[in-house]
Amino acid sequence: SQRSFQPNGASEEALRCEIEELKQKDLALDQEIAQLLSEGYSLEELDKHISLLHEYNEIKDAGQMLLGKLAVIRGVTTKQLYPEYDLELSD
């Protein structure tokens, strides 16, 4: 899909800013990984944790979607369903 028309200067500058932000995030992640490695974690452990976090987030997203659909059916907010299912708002 094509983005809405912007003058080349504006879109190029936006891309430069986005690239710089991504470079900064990459550097921060590299530093975080180096810190974890210095604390004795292995790359295999980190990969496993990342994989488990992805799986957790996918399951949580599915649960949130189901709660949202149930809330619509019942005509309540998702927040109102949390106590019924013994969920904390931070869950």
PDB file of C-alpha atoms in Angstrom:
ATOM      1  CA  SER A   1       0.000   0.000   0.000  1.00  0.00           C
ATOM      2  CA  GLN A   2       1.170   3.486  -0.757  1.00  0.00           C
ATOM      3  CA  ARG A   3       1.340   6.175   1.909  1.00  0.00           C
ATOM      4  CA  SER A   4      -0.387   9.479   1.365  1.00  0.00           C
ATOM      5  CA  PHE A   5       1.617  11.901  -0.731  1.00  0.00           C
ATOM      6  CA  GLN A   6       4.203  13.960   1.110  1.00  0.00           C
ATOM      7  CA  PRO A   7       6.897  16.152  -0.328  1.00  0.00           C
ATOM      8  CA  ASN A   8      10.123  14.162  -0.715  1.00  0.00           C
ATOM      9  CA  GLY A   9      11.967  16.303   1.824  1.00  0.00           C
ATOM     10  CA  ALA A  10       9.407  15.646   4.537  1.00  0.00           C
ATOM     11  CA  SER A  11       9.215  11.901   3.947  1.00  0.00           C
ATOM     12  CA  GLU A  12      12.997  11.584   3.691  1.00  0.00           C
ATOM     13  CA  GLU A  13      13.440  13.469   6.953  1.00  0.00           C
ATOM     14  CA  ALA A  14      10.836  11.278   8.646  1.00  0.00           C
ATOM     15  CA  LEU A  15      12.661   8.191   7.406  1.00  0.00           C
ATOM     16  CA  ARG A  16      15.989   9.545   8.653  1.00  0.00           C
ATOM     17  CA  CYS A  17      14.452  10.150  12.093  1.00  0.00           C
ATOM     18  CA  GLU A  18      12.927   6.681  12.142  1.00  0.00           C
ATOM     19  CA  ILE A  19      16.252   5.111  11.119  1.00  0.00           C
ATOM     20  CA  GLU A  20      18.052   7.020  13.866  1.00  0.00           C
ATOM     21  CA  GLU A  21      15.465   5.899  16.454  1.00  0.00           C
ATOM     22  CA  LEU A  22      15.873   2.283  15.326  1.00  0.00           C
ATOM     23  CA  LYS A  23      19.659   2.579  15.557  1.00  0.00           C
ATOM     24  CA  GLN A  24      19.316   3.890  19.117  1.00  0.00           C
ATOM     25  CA  LYS A  25      16.959   1.028  20.043  1.00  0.00           C
ATOM     26  CA  ASP A  26      19.381  -1.465  18.490  1.00  0.00           C
ATOM     27  CA  LEU A  27      22.248  -0.019  20.515  1.00  0.00           C
ATOM     28  CA  ALA A  28      20.180  -0.116  23.720  1.00  0.00           C
ATOM     29  CA  LEU A  29      19.236  -3.748  23.076  1.00  0.00           C
ATOM     30  CA  ASP A  30      22.869  -4.656  22.380  1.00  0.00           C
ATOM     31  CA  GLN A  31      23.833  -3.056  25.688  1.00  0.00           C
ATOM     32  CA  GLU A  32      21.058  -4.912  27.502  1.00  0.00           C
ATOM     33  CA  ILE A  33      22.178  -8.212  25.968  1.00  0.00           C
ATOM     34  CA  ALA A  34      25.786  -7.503  26.953  1.00  0.00           C
ATOM     35  CA  GLN A  35      24.623  -6.784  30.521  1.00  0.00           C
ATOM     36  CA  LEU A  36      22.666 -10.057  30.685  1.00  0.00           C
ATOM     37  CA  LEU A  37      25.606 -12.005  29.281  1.00  0.00           C
ATOM     38  CA  SER A  38      27.890 -10.432  31.891  1.00  0.00           C
ATOM     39  CA  GLU A  39      25.422 -11.613  34.557  1.00  0.00           C
ATOM     40  CA  GLY A  40      25.918 -15.176  33.387  1.00  0.00           C
ATOM     41  CA  TYR A  41      22.981 -15.704  31.045  1.00  0.00           C
ATOM     42  CA  SER A  42      23.649 -17.624  27.844  1.00  0.00           C
ATOM     43  CA  LEU A  43      22.379 -16.682  24.398  1.00  0.00           C
ATOM     44  CA  GLU A  44      20.377 -19.928  24.354  1.00  0.00           C
ATOM     45  CA  GLU A  45      18.652 -18.922  27.594  1.00  0.00           C
ATOM     46  CA  LEU A  46      17.906 -15.474  26.250  1.00  0.00           C
ATOM     47  CA  ASP A  47      16.510 -16.938  23.013  1.00  0.00           C
ATOM     48  CA  LYS A  48      14.311 -19.306  25.032  1.00  0.00           C
ATOM     49  CA  HIS A  49      13.036 -16.445  27.228  1.00  0.00           C
ATOM     50  CA  ILE A  50      12.272 -14.337  24.173  1.00  0.00           C
ATOM     51  CA  SER A  51      10.425 -17.248  22.575  1.00  0.00           C
ATOM     52  CA  LEU A  52       8.406 -17.813  25.742  1.00  0.00           C
ATOM     53  CA  LEU A  53       7.590 -14.107  25.990  1.00  0.00           C
ATOM     54  CA  HIS A  54       6.314 -14.114  22.396  1.00  0.00           C
ATOM     55  CA  GLU A  55       4.151 -17.143  23.149  1.00  0.00           C
ATOM     56  CA  TYR A  56       2.838 -15.526  26.352  1.00  0.00           C
ATOM     57  CA  ASN A  57       1.992 -12.302  24.496  1.00  0.00           C
ATOM     58  CA  GLU A  58       0.141 -14.189  21.761  1.00  0.00           C
ATOM     59  CA  ILE A  59      -1.908 -16.082  24.360  1.00  0.00           C
ATOM     60  CA  LYS A  60      -2.574 -12.894  26.316  1.00  0.00           C
ATOM     61  CA  ASP A  61      -3.678 -11.091  23.133  1.00  0.00           C
ATOM     62  CA  ALA A  62      -6.093 -13.930  22.340  1.00  0.00           C
ATOM     63  CA  GLY A  63      -7.477 -13.774  25.877  1.00  0.00           C
ATOM     64  CA  GLN A  64      -7.906 -10.007  25.649  1.00  0.00           C
ATOM     65  CA  MET A  65      -9.703 -10.397  22.335  1.00  0.00           C
ATOM     66  CA  LEU A  66     -12.084 -12.969  23.835  1.00  0.00           C
ATOM     67  CA  LEU A  67     -12.741 -10.768  26.870  1.00  0.00           C
ATOM     68  CA  GLY A  68     -13.454  -7.875  24.528  1.00  0.00           C
ATOM     69  CA  LYS A  69     -15.952  -9.899  22.503  1.00  0.00           C
ATOM     70  CA  LEU A  70     -17.633 -11.162  25.671  1.00  0.00           C
ATOM     71  CA  ALA A  71     -17.842  -7.604  26.996  1.00  0.00           C
ATOM     72  CA  VAL A  72     -19.551  -6.473  23.784  1.00  0.00           C
ATOM     73  CA  ILE A  73     -22.025  -9.355  23.962  1.00  0.00           C
ATOM     74  CA  ARG A  74     -22.853  -8.544  27.593  1.00  0.00           C
ATOM     75  CA  GLY A  75     -22.861  -4.801  27.020  1.00  0.00           C
ATOM     76  CA  VAL A  76     -20.206  -4.101  29.656  1.00  0.00           C
ATOM     77  CA  THR A  77     -16.615  -2.943  29.618  1.00  0.00           C
ATOM     78  CA  THR A  78     -13.734  -5.396  29.588  1.00  0.00           C
ATOM     79  CA  LYS A  79     -12.641  -3.921  32.910  1.00  0.00           C
ATOM     80  CA  GLN A  80     -15.965  -4.974  34.451  1.00  0.00           C
ATOM     81  CA  LEU A  81     -15.270  -8.616  33.523  1.00  0.00           C
ATOM     82  CA  TYR A  82     -11.922  -8.811  35.328  1.00  0.00           C
ATOM     83  CA  PRO A  83     -13.307  -9.506  38.840  1.00  0.00           C
ATOM     84  CA  GLU A  84     -15.614 -12.209  37.463  1.00  0.00           C
ATOM     85  CA  TYR A  85     -12.594 -14.146  36.193  1.00  0.00           C
ATOM     86  CA  ASP A  86     -10.292 -13.280  39.124  1.00  0.00           C
ATOM     87  CA  LEU A  87      -8.076 -11.131  36.910  1.00  0.00           C
ATOM     88  CA  GLU A  88      -6.045  -8.151  38.028  1.00  0.00           C
ATOM     89  CA  LEU A  89      -6.049  -5.048  35.845  1.00  0.00           C
ATOM     90  CA  SER A  90      -2.275  -5.481  35.556  1.00  0.00           C
ATOM     91  CA  ASP A  91      -2.773  -8.976  34.024  1.00  0.00           C
TER      92      ASP A  91
END
